[in-house]
PDB file of C-alpha atoms in Angstrom:
ATOM      1  CA  GLY T   1      24.137  51.305 -54.071  1.00  0.00           C
ATOM      2  CA  THR T   2      20.582  50.373 -54.820  1.00  0.00           C
ATOM      3  CA  PRO T   3      17.601  52.339 -53.559  1.00  0.00           C
ATOM      4  CA  ASP T   4      15.335  50.676 -51.046  1.00  0.00           C
ATOM      5  CA  ASP T   5      11.662  50.552 -51.978  1.00  0.00           C
ATOM      6  CA  GLY T   6       9.631  48.145 -49.935  1.00  0.00           C
ATOM      7  CA  ALA T   7       7.678  47.462 -46.821  1.00  0.00           C
ATOM      8  CA  ASN T   8       8.280  45.391 -43.704  1.00  0.00           C
ATOM      9  CA  LYS T   9       5.728  44.283 -41.130  1.00  0.00           C
ATOM     10  CA  PHE T  10       6.755  42.709 -37.838  1.00  0.00           C
ATOM     11  CA  THR T  11       4.434  41.048 -35.327  1.00  0.00           C
ATOM     12  CA  ASP T  12       5.547  39.592 -31.980  1.00  0.00           C
ATOM     13  CA  PHE T  13       3.603  37.718 -29.297  1.00  0.00           C
ATOM     14  CA  PHE T  14       5.006  36.841 -25.893  1.00  0.00           C
ATOM     15  CA  GLY T  15       3.580  34.841 -22.997  1.00  0.00           C
ATOM     16  CA  GLU T  16       4.883  34.004 -19.563  1.00  0.00           C
ATOM     17  CA  MET T  17       3.516  31.753 -16.822  1.00  0.00           C
ATOM     18  CA  LEU T  18       4.801  31.416 -13.254  1.00  0.00           C
ATOM     19  CA  VAL T  19       4.010  28.015 -11.712  1.00  0.00           C
ATOM     20  CA  PRO T  20       4.609  27.677  -7.950  1.00  0.00           C
ATOM     21  CA  VAL T  21       5.751  24.086  -7.347  1.00  0.00           C
ATOM     22  CA  MET T  22       6.446  24.331  -3.601  1.00  0.00           C
ATOM     23  CA  ASP T  23       6.963  27.165  -1.109  1.00  0.00           C
ATOM     24  CA  THR T  24      10.646  27.376  -2.066  1.00  0.00           C
ATOM     25  CA  LEU T  25      10.485  26.180  -5.693  1.00  0.00           C
ATOM     26  CA  SER T  26       8.926  27.849  -8.748  1.00  0.00           C
ATOM     27  CA  LEU T  27       8.897  27.257 -12.500  1.00  0.00           C
ATOM     28  CA  ASN T  28       8.695  30.109 -15.005  1.00  0.00           C
ATOM     29  CA  LEU T  29       7.645  29.148 -18.578  1.00  0.00           C
ATOM     30  CA  THR T  30       7.945  31.508 -21.548  1.00  0.00           C
ATOM     31  CA  ALA T  31       7.009  31.394 -25.236  1.00  0.00           C
ATOM     32  CA  ARG T  32       7.472  33.933 -28.024  1.00  0.00           C
ATOM     33  CA  ASN T  33       6.504  34.058 -31.691  1.00  0.00           C
ATOM     34  CA  SER T  34       7.987  36.557 -34.129  1.00  0.00           C
ATOM     35  CA  LYS T  35       6.581  36.954 -37.640  1.00  0.00           C
ATOM     36  CA  ALA T  36       7.976  39.174 -40.378  1.00  0.00           C
ATOM     37  CA  ASP T  37       6.485  39.959 -43.795  1.00  0.00           C
ATOM     38  CA  PHE T  38       8.573  41.623 -46.508  1.00  0.00           C
ATOM     39  CA  THR T  39       7.587  43.272 -49.801  1.00  0.00           C
ATOM     40  CA  ASP T  40       9.922  44.631 -52.478  1.00  0.00           C
ATOM     41  CA  ASN T  41       7.902  47.206 -54.407  1.00  0.00           C
ATOM     42  CA  ARG T  42      10.374  47.355 -57.309  1.00  0.00           C
ATOM     43  CA  THR T  43      10.402  43.638 -58.107  1.00  0.00           C
ATOM     44  CA  GLY T  44       7.067  42.606 -56.585  1.00  0.00           C
ATOM     45  CA  ARG T  45       8.764  39.895 -54.540  1.00  0.00           C
ATOM     46  CA  THR T  46       7.293  39.050 -51.165  1.00  0.00           C
ATOM     47  CA  GLY T  47       8.447  36.853 -48.351  1.00  0.00           C
ATOM     48  CA  SER T  48       7.780  35.994 -44.749  1.00  0.00           C
ATOM     49  CA  ALA T  49       9.479  34.336 -41.814  1.00  0.00           C
ATOM     50  CA  SER T  50       8.148  33.031 -38.520  1.00  0.00           C
ATOM     51  CA  ASP T  51      10.100  31.865 -35.486  1.00  0.00           C
ATOM     52  CA  TRP T  52       9.126  30.373 -32.109  1.00  0.00           C
ATOM     53  CA  SER T  53      11.245  30.593 -28.975  1.00  0.00           C
ATOM     54  CA  TYR T  54      10.602  28.728 -25.705  1.00  0.00           C
ATOM     55  CA  GLY T  55      12.162  28.952 -22.281  1.00  0.00           C
ATOM     56  CA  ALA T  56      11.930  27.584 -18.745  1.00  0.00           C
ATOM     57  CA  THR T  57      13.535  28.770 -15.517  1.00  0.00           C
ATOM     58  CA  LEU T  58      13.528  26.832 -12.263  1.00  0.00           C
ATOM     59  CA  THR T  59      14.105  28.903  -9.120  1.00  0.00           C
ATOM     60  CA  TRP T  60      14.846  27.420  -5.698  1.00  0.00           C
ATOM     61  CA  ASP T  61      15.025  29.533  -2.511  1.00  0.00           C
ATOM     62  CA  PRO T  62      16.293  27.110   0.163  1.00  0.00           C
ATOM     63  CA  ILE T  63      16.713  29.983   2.657  1.00  0.00           C
ATOM     64  CA  GLU T  64      15.962  33.702   2.460  1.00  0.00           C
ATOM     65  CA  GLU T  65      19.583  34.694   1.728  1.00  0.00           C
ATOM     66  CA  ILE T  66      20.159  32.164  -1.080  1.00  0.00           C
ATOM     67  CA  ARG T  67      18.458  31.785  -4.466  1.00  0.00           C
ATOM     68  CA  ILE T  68      19.541  29.206  -7.029  1.00  0.00           C
ATOM     69  CA  ARG T  69      18.260  29.579 -10.580  1.00  0.00           C
ATOM     70  CA  GLY T  70      18.736  27.474 -13.697  1.00  0.00           C
ATOM     71  CA  GLY T  71      17.175  27.987 -17.080  1.00  0.00           C
ATOM     72  CA  TYR T  72      16.846  26.770 -20.633  1.00  0.00           C
ATOM     73  CA  GLN T  73      16.067  28.927 -23.635  1.00  0.00           C
TER      74      GLN T  73
END
């Protein structure tokens, strides 16, 4: 095998917001960003990658005993 000689740096940010629409209906919005930086000390090569992810969940509580939830991510 080849020896590993390098460095990695990872940074993540996450946010979430709960939006009450009605007494029995709420919307939860999420967003996340992940960033990675890579360095190979043997070759001097560097690289980076960044990725966003979004999501939304709608929750409806028609009565106390029932909760219906649907989401997208």
